[in-house]
Amino acid sequence: MLPDRRNFVTIPAPTDVHAAWLPEEAFRPVGTRRTLVLADGLLAETVRAEVAAACARYGGSVRQQAGGGEFDLVLALSTAEQPVEVAPGECGAEGFALAHRDGVTVVVADEPAGLLYGLFHVVRLGESAFGAERPVEWHRPATPRRMLGHWDNVDPHPVMGQVERGYAGGSIFWRDGGPRGDLARVRAYARLLAACGVNAVGVNNVNVHATEAHLLTDRLGDVAAIADVLRPYGIAVHLSVNFAAPIALGGLPTADPLDADVRTWWARTTEQVYAAIPDFGGYVVKADSEGQPGPFAYGRTHADGANMLADALAPHGGVVCWRAFVYNHRQDWRDRSTDRARAAYDHFAPLDGRFRDNAILQVKHGPMDFQTREPVSPMIAAMPSTALAVELQVTQEYTGQQRHVCYLPAMWSEVLGFRPWGRDGRSVADVAAGGGLVAVSNAGDDPYWTGHPLAQANLYAFGRLAWAPRLDPAAVLDEWIGLTFAAGDPERLRGPLHAMMDGSWRTYERYTAPLGVGFMVRPGHHYGPDVDGYEYTPWGTYHFADRDGVGVDRTRASGTGFTGQYPEPWSEVYESLEECPDELLLFFHHVPYGHVLHDGSTVIQHIYDTHFQGAEEAEQTRLLWEKLAGAVDPALHARVRERLDEQVRCAGEWRDQVNAYFFRKSGVPDARGRRIP
Amino acid sequence: MLPDRRNFVTIPAPTDVHAAWLPEEAFRPVGTRRTLVLADGLLAETVRAEVAAACARYGGSVRQQAGGGEFDLVLALSTAEQPVEVAPGECGAEGFALAHRDGVTVVVADEPAGLLYGLFHVVRLGESAFGAERPVEWHRPATPRRMLGHWDNVDPHPVMGQVERGYAGGSIFWRDGGPRGDLARVRAYARLLAACGVNAVGVNNVNVHATEAHLLTDRLGDVAAIADVLRPYGIAVHLSVNFAAPIALGGLPTADPLDADVRTWWARTTEQVYAAIPDFGGYVVKADSEGQPGPFAYGRTHADGANMLADALAPHGGVVCWRAFVYNHRQDWRDRSTDRARAAYDHFAPLDGRFRDNAILQVKHGPMDFQTREPVSPMIAAMPSTALAVELQVTQEYTGQQRHVCYLPAMWSEVLGFRPWGRDGRSVADVAAGGGLVAVSNAGDDPYWTGHPLAQANLYAFGRLAWAPRLDPAAVLDEWIGLTFAAGDPERLRGPLHAMMDGSWRTYERYTAPLGVGFMVRPGHHYGPDVDGYEYTPWGTYHFADRDGVGVDRTRASGTGFTGQYPEPWSEVYESLEECPDELLLFFHHVPYGHVLHDGSTVIQHIYDTHFQGAEEAEQTRLLWEKLAGAVDPALHARVRERLDEQVRCAGEWRDQVNAYFFRKSGVPDARGRRIP
């Protein structure tokens, strides 16, 4: 069955690639109109080229000088003469103003980048951009750094493969030890990212292995080639580097961040990077974590390590994104006093104020590791004098690996809106505004980009939320539906797709992770259930289920004291068995199976109920999709259906294994008498 | 630290290889004496060359004609004039007679192979072979087929590597997709095998992947080259073949065993094999098992499949070893009525009497898969009209992977001595006499052959027990100590090594597998504890532990009915909760934790006690070895010590994880108040 070609952009790639949220049809409203672009420079050229391509298809026109006719759409720098008289400096580096006045849609920006984002915003609005009068509205990104990291290896890793935690085929950048060569594919990716607001990409895995280390020096040309293709879409390249590079690449005897030769080596190396890539974004570093080298080996702090790189980058305007994902992965499961959740705070909070301005501490949104449900990391409130970036995971490592429908923005929105200091304090999004929003990409060389076609929505929504964290995830999904299925019948799809996707993260939570318990997955690959899979391992990821109860006591009163890492009110809320939100109960407390939740159910009955319900919802999701046969491209429909079959199977395994495990342990029968195997 | 070269044979290999049980010193008693060899042919040449090499070292002499002097040792065919007048035909194809009369040690055999085995027996006896008078004693192998299978891949498998379940480095036959080239190493291996009585080797994995399939045809030359090197030591090559070879290699549309073209293809292919290797032993086949192709695809029985190959081999005197390891590895763990233990019997018992004489059914010794403790397979009593070979596993897949000391002959001896029809019936060894004893080798290209130097004893003892199943495992260990440490001080080592090794299988059982529970290992690699690792998987390997009890009900009364596969008395013994031996209790019965064993302990207390005891014994083993520093070659000592460190660590993990698991489930505290984490 051949895919419907209307959903595919024609790019000079070896295979057709799905157009995702930029099908030709989405450009029809712009392409049928008369557009004026008043700006110069690379990104203005991109704007003109995008409009010109649409016009070539749909009969409109694009000009770069006023006069000699009327226009429906004007995209102009604020320094130009423009109809809405936005003053220079009002938009900021990437923002834009939008208005519709006297039949003309106007986008004004201080920089060409703003015009590019404005154009894609007009595309999103579709015909409505050209309808009723629209007073000036301002669109400015919440944070200057909206980055996707790729855990892509140049050399396929013997265990992790070409893309670590990648579920969408190979890498779009690398293959079999070298560059993939297919820069058309990279260009198409850049275009998709710009259209949702992403402006930075990390092109290699944060676990920097031997070959990948050389991207910094003798393989820098491969990175520069990627940067050249990303640049027209306003996307800056970042590179993950190995802390021990001065030894491995520079031949120095040490990588001590306070060593003068080491500092000189990084300064010179960084100079060469900028010589090749003048708009290079900066470095990403995973140090002293899961086996990666770091400053601890030299008795230095992470501030010492990060500042050394920050100093090398500062003259060129670059930043170092220093990951706070540092913990002991050789923990003794017998020792209930240690707590991996505490690790980032314990390591980094004492260093607050000691990082350079261009050293950005990159903090995972939860204290553990991208589980289906975690509290917000206390780190986010712990370092007021440090620039923090918050890291999300678009690739579905623990959330169904792009075989399950799991629309993650519902989770991200909760995280970004969380207020660590209480309802009158700043939100996570406010904190991240200073450092950035970063995520691990879910894209690969799969024809649908993301393996599961519906997982494209996660990639799209990450960009949108990074730009505007307060957007309603359901509204973003709606945008995505409108764009992605523009050539079909988006109106027919809206209802079913919302029913399938809006609540899919909670569905996934129901059949996998009850009440904040995480890591009940098969070790290694992290797919499918294994309730005790990590229970007796050194990874620090336990639920401590016994015949009487389950959960991790992280209270100050009797547990690991992790609750004390939060400011008030959360330090008290989480500490309190009564106030702790149900969905995090077992993350913070060890309770008997008979403990009664706020809804009146017991913990054990909640486990049974949610697992039956979640698996049933997976089946309903499949039913909804089956009814859409005929309403979407048959190849895409088949791909999603095949994934849904696996989701239904796997959800049944989750239901039965988790229920059987806790029934065998607790001995409590299901109150509703359903079959627990 | 360099190894003591006295323990190494010099062979033209890239690295020195440990001499194992054939150090030069072991040949001193023969090498200092005057020997006469009255026989011709290839194996007689080997005998002469072995004696000559020893004499060159120690000053003795070897001649091939009587007269002109006196001899201390005479090795003569029964057709020759020899001092003890053994009549031709009394020894059989491989047997020999031994005597010491009037100061002359005499070995007589019908065939040169017998002289070779006799010579190695004299070497084992050492000086005592030349001492007091010794009346004629007869040594005949219990079975004509004493085979080591190598699960070696030609192409390294992406998951399983060069050697599947290999814990001793790479393969001695293959490397990186082709023959290893180092035939000197193969020759040294052949010599070691002949010296313990092995006469057959399978050179490739029973899981026959794409490249390995070609060993049968266009890569046959590689097999022939190995056969050439094994032949002087009386060892016949066997080849694992892929049942679908007629399709993959022959271009036929089917591999149906009743299809005429398929039969012709096998007949012609086999002819070519014998043209290249006239003494080729035969085929080994794993069919319809764990994903391998087989006759089921064509609606044929395993007898049809095996007989087709038997017919192709019969004209040349070859055999097919057809593995009975057939089971459903996509079992539903929810369904307690299915039972993997039943599988081989259910598949094969109805086929008894339908196999050709040269089709040997190769049966694993237990009904599951080489666990630390299993009952003897009921298959062994189920097919009186079929030639059965019993398969053991020398490679320590589930028994410590050559990082733990685990002297397996203690288990094998129990298995071989087991009498399925009761005390007056035949033993397992009696049954195997007709088919053979087969084992998966533990040897690789490791300098010590087996990774753990003490694991050499398992390899040695397999050969010895295959030849003489009634040997006392402790006596065989004693032989091994005397030979292996001949150049040192065997007398000093005997006590400690017996203390370390005699009971090591039971020690391993104590800290891993209580009361017949198996498979509580990490899935995939099978090393280290994971109590629920296979509990909810499709592999059919469960313990069904819940808060009340543990074990698999395999009774006829209330369980899977597996006990009914045994003849009396065992069908009744295993069925009975009272009579079932404690060490198999949980294999046959699901019982409450408070069930009282024959020794008065409860099941739960037994679990605690044995795990504490087993881990403690591992520590004692290390202490014993530490005291031997100085008494053995320092490199060997260091290698064993390093493994013992890992054993002690791992035994502690087993103790703590198993105890914690069952404590959490049962809630029963240790009666002796020890710490359970």
Coordinates of C-alpha atoms in Angstrom, one line a residue, chain A residues 185-446:
Chain A
R185 CA 16.6 15.1 5.5
V186 CA 18.4 17.4 8.1
R187 CA 17.0 20.4 6.3
A188 CA 13.5 19.1 6.4
Y189 CA 14.0 18.5 10.1
A190 CA 15.2 22.0 10.6
R191 CA 12.1 23.4 8.9
L192 CA 9.8 21.3 11.1
L193 CA 11.6 22.5 14.2
A194 CA 11.5 26.2 13.2
A195 CA 7.8 25.8 12.5
C196 CA 7.2 24.8 16.1
G197 CA 9.7 27.1 17.7
V198 CA 12.8 25.1 18.4
N199 CA 16.0 27.0 17.9
A200 CA 18.8 24.7 19.0
V201 CA 19.8 21.2 18.4
G202 CA 22.4 18.9 20.1
V203 CA 23.7 16.6 17.4
N204 CA 25.2 13.8 19.5
N205 CA 24.6 11.7 22.5
V206 CA 25.4 13.1 25.9
N207 CA 27.2 9.8 26.5
V208 CA 30.2 10.7 24.3
H209 CA 32.0 7.6 23.2
A210 CA 35.4 7.4 21.5
T211 CA 34.4 8.3 17.9
E212 CA 32.0 10.9 19.0
A213 CA 34.6 12.7 21.0
H214 CA 36.3 13.6 17.8
L215 CA 33.4 15.7 16.6
L216 CA 35.0 18.4 18.6
T217 CA 38.3 18.4 16.7
D218 CA 39.2 16.4 13.6
R219 CA 35.6 15.5 12.8
L220 CA 34.3 19.1 13.3
G221 CA 33.7 19.4 9.6
D222 CA 30.8 17.0 9.9
V223 CA 29.2 19.2 12.6
A224 CA 29.8 22.3 10.5
A225 CA 28.0 20.7 7.6
I226 CA 25.0 20.1 9.8
A227 CA 25.2 23.6 11.1
D228 CA 25.1 25.0 7.6
V229 CA 21.9 23.2 6.9
L230 CA 20.2 24.2 10.2
R231 CA 21.3 27.8 10.0
P232 CA 18.7 29.0 7.5
Y233 CA 16.0 28.0 9.9
G234 CA 17.5 29.8 12.9
I235 CA 18.8 26.7 14.6
A236 CA 22.1 26.7 16.4
V237 CA 24.2 23.5 16.7
H238 CA 25.3 22.2 20.1
L239 CA 27.8 19.5 20.7
S240 CA 28.0 17.0 23.5
V241 CA 31.7 16.8 24.6
N242 CA 33.6 14.4 26.7
F243 CA 35.1 16.0 29.9
A244 CA 38.2 13.9 29.4
A245 CA 38.8 15.3 25.8
P246 CA 42.0 17.1 26.8
I247 CA 43.5 13.7 27.5
A248 CA 41.8 11.7 24.8
L249 CA 42.1 14.3 22.0
G250 CA 44.7 16.7 23.4
G251 CA 47.3 14.3 24.6
L252 CA 47.4 16.1 28.0
P253 CA 48.1 14.1 31.1
T254 CA 45.0 15.5 32.9
A255 CA 41.6 17.0 32.4
D256 CA 41.7 18.9 35.7
P257 CA 39.5 21.9 35.1
L258 CA 41.9 24.1 37.1
D259 CA 45.0 23.0 35.2
A260 CA 46.3 25.9 33.0
D261 CA 47.1 23.6 30.1
V262 CA 43.7 22.1 30.2
R263 CA 42.1 25.5 30.2
T264 CA 44.3 26.6 27.3
W265 CA 43.4 23.5 25.4
W266 CA 39.7 24.1 25.7
A267 CA 40.1 27.8 24.8
R268 CA 42.0 27.0 21.6
T269 CA 39.8 24.1 20.7
T270 CA 36.7 26.2 21.2
E271 CA 38.2 29.0 19.1
Q272 CA 38.6 26.5 16.3
V273 CA 35.0 25.4 16.7
Y274 CA 33.9 29.0 16.3
A275 CA 36.1 29.4 13.3
A276 CA 34.2 26.6 11.6
I277 CA 30.8 27.4 13.0
P278 CA 30.5 31.1 13.9
D279 CA 27.0 30.8 15.4
F280 CA 27.8 27.6 17.3
G281 CA 25.5 27.3 20.3
G282 CA 27.7 25.6 22.9
Y283 CA 28.6 22.4 24.7
V284 CA 26.5 19.9 26.4
V285 CA 28.2 17.9 29.2
K286 CA 27.2 14.8 31.1
A287 CA 30.0 14.5 33.7
D288 CA 30.5 12.1 36.6
S289 CA 27.4 10.3 35.7
E290 CA 26.7 6.7 34.8
G291 CA 30.4 6.2 34.0
Q292 CA 31.2 9.4 32.2
P293 CA 34.4 11.2 33.3
G294 CA 34.1 14.5 35.2
P295 CA 35.7 16.9 37.7
F296 CA 35.3 14.6 40.7
A297 CA 38.4 12.6 39.5
Y298 CA 40.5 15.7 40.2
G299 CA 38.8 16.7 43.5
R300 CA 37.0 19.6 41.7
T301 CA 33.4 20.6 41.8
H302 CA 30.9 20.6 39.0
A303 CA 31.1 24.4 39.1
D304 CA 34.8 24.2 38.4
G305 CA 34.1 21.9 35.5
A306 CA 31.3 23.9 34.1
N307 CA 33.1 27.2 34.5
M308 CA 36.2 26.1 32.7
L309 CA 34.0 25.3 29.6
A310 CA 32.0 28.5 30.1
D311 CA 35.2 30.5 30.1
A312 CA 36.3 28.9 26.9
L313 CA 32.9 29.6 25.3
A314 CA 32.3 33.1 26.7
P315 CA 34.4 35.1 24.2
H316 CA 32.3 33.6 21.4
G317 CA 28.9 34.0 23.0
G318 CA 28.4 30.3 23.6
V319 CA 27.0 28.5 26.6
V320 CA 27.7 25.2 28.3
C321 CA 24.7 23.1 29.2
W322 CA 25.9 21.2 32.2
R323 CA 23.7 18.3 33.2
A324 CA 22.7 17.9 36.8
F325 CA 22.0 14.2 36.3
V326 CA 24.6 13.0 38.7
Y327 CA 23.9 10.2 41.1
N328 CA 25.5 7.0 42.4
H329 CA 24.5 4.2 40.2
R330 CA 26.3 1.7 42.4
Q331 CA 23.9 2.1 45.3
D332 CA 23.3 -0.7 47.8
W333 CA 19.7 -1.7 47.7
R334 CA 20.0 -3.0 51.2
D335 CA 20.6 0.5 52.5
R336 CA 17.3 2.2 52.8
S337 CA 18.8 5.5 53.9
T338 CA 20.3 6.3 50.6
D339 CA 18.0 7.9 48.0
R340 CA 18.7 8.5 44.4
A341 CA 16.0 11.2 44.3
R342 CA 18.2 13.3 46.6
A343 CA 21.3 13.1 44.4
A344 CA 21.1 16.2 42.1
Y345 CA 20.2 18.5 45.0
D346 CA 22.8 17.1 47.3
H347 CA 25.5 17.5 44.6
F348 CA 24.5 20.9 43.1
A349 CA 22.5 23.0 45.6
P350 CA 25.6 23.9 47.6
L351 CA 27.1 25.2 44.4
D352 CA 24.4 27.8 43.8
G353 CA 25.9 31.2 42.8
R354 CA 29.2 29.7 41.8
F355 CA 28.4 29.1 38.1
R356 CA 29.3 31.6 35.3
D357 CA 26.4 33.4 33.6
N358 CA 26.9 31.3 30.5
A359 CA 27.0 28.0 32.4
I360 CA 23.5 26.6 32.3
L361 CA 22.6 23.8 34.7
Q362 CA 20.4 21.4 32.9
V363 CA 18.0 19.7 35.3
K364 CA 15.7 16.8 34.5
H365 CA 12.1 17.7 35.4
G366 CA 11.9 15.1 38.0
P367 CA 14.4 13.9 40.6
M368 CA 14.7 10.4 39.1
D369 CA 14.8 9.8 35.4
F370 CA 11.9 10.7 33.1
Q371 CA 9.4 8.3 34.7
T372 CA 5.8 8.3 33.8
R373 CA 5.0 10.1 37.1
E374 CA 7.5 12.0 39.3
P375 CA 7.2 15.1 41.4
V376 CA 9.0 18.1 40.0
S377 CA 12.6 18.1 40.9
P378 CA 13.4 20.1 44.0
M379 CA 16.5 21.3 42.2
I380 CA 14.4 23.8 40.3
A381 CA 13.7 25.8 43.5
A382 CA 17.2 25.2 44.9
M383 CA 19.4 27.4 42.8
P384 CA 18.1 30.9 42.5
S385 CA 21.4 32.3 41.5
T386 CA 22.1 29.8 38.7
A387 CA 20.7 29.7 35.2
L388 CA 18.6 26.5 35.0
A389 CA 17.4 24.7 31.9
V390 CA 14.7 22.2 32.5
E391 CA 15.0 18.9 30.6
L392 CA 12.1 16.9 29.3
Q393 CA 12.1 13.7 27.3
V394 CA 10.3 13.6 24.1
T395 CA 11.6 10.2 23.2
Q396 CA 9.4 7.8 25.0
E397 CA 12.0 5.8 26.9
Y398 CA 9.8 5.0 29.9
T399 CA 6.5 6.0 28.3
G400 CA 5.9 3.3 25.7
Q401 CA 8.8 3.7 23.3
Q402 CA 6.6 5.1 20.5
R403 CA 4.7 1.8 20.3
H404 CA 2.2 3.2 22.8
V405 CA 0.1 6.4 22.2
C406 CA 1.3 8.7 25.0
Y407 CA 0.7 12.4 24.4
L408 CA 3.3 13.8 26.8
P409 CA 2.4 17.6 26.8
A410 CA -0.2 16.8 29.4
M411 CA 2.6 15.9 31.8
W412 CA 4.9 18.7 30.6
S413 CA 2.2 21.2 31.1
E414 CA 1.7 20.1 34.7
V415 CA 5.5 20.3 35.3
L416 CA 5.9 23.7 33.7
G417 CA 2.9 25.1 35.6
F418 CA 4.0 23.7 38.9
R419 CA 4.9 26.4 41.5
P420 CA 7.6 25.1 43.8
W421 CA 7.1 28.1 46.2
G422 CA 3.4 27.8 46.3
R423 CA 0.6 29.4 44.4
D424 CA 1.9 32.9 44.6
G425 CA 5.4 32.0 43.6
R426 CA 7.1 31.5 40.3
S427 CA 6.4 28.5 38.1
V428 CA 8.9 26.0 36.7
A429 CA 8.4 27.7 33.4
D430 CA 9.4 31.0 35.0
V431 CA 12.6 29.5 36.3
A432 CA 13.4 27.8 33.0
A433 CA 12.9 31.1 31.2
G434 CA 16.4 32.1 32.3
G435 CA 18.1 28.9 31.1
G436 CA 15.9 27.2 28.6
L437 CA 13.8 24.2 27.9
V438 CA 15.6 21.2 26.6
A439 CA 14.4 17.8 25.5
V440 CA 15.6 14.5 24.1
S441 CA 14.3 14.3 20.6
N442 CA 12.1 11.4 19.4
A443 CA 13.0 11.8 15.8
G444 CA 15.0 9.4 13.6
D445 CA 15.3 8.3 10.1
D446 CA 11.9 6.6 10.1

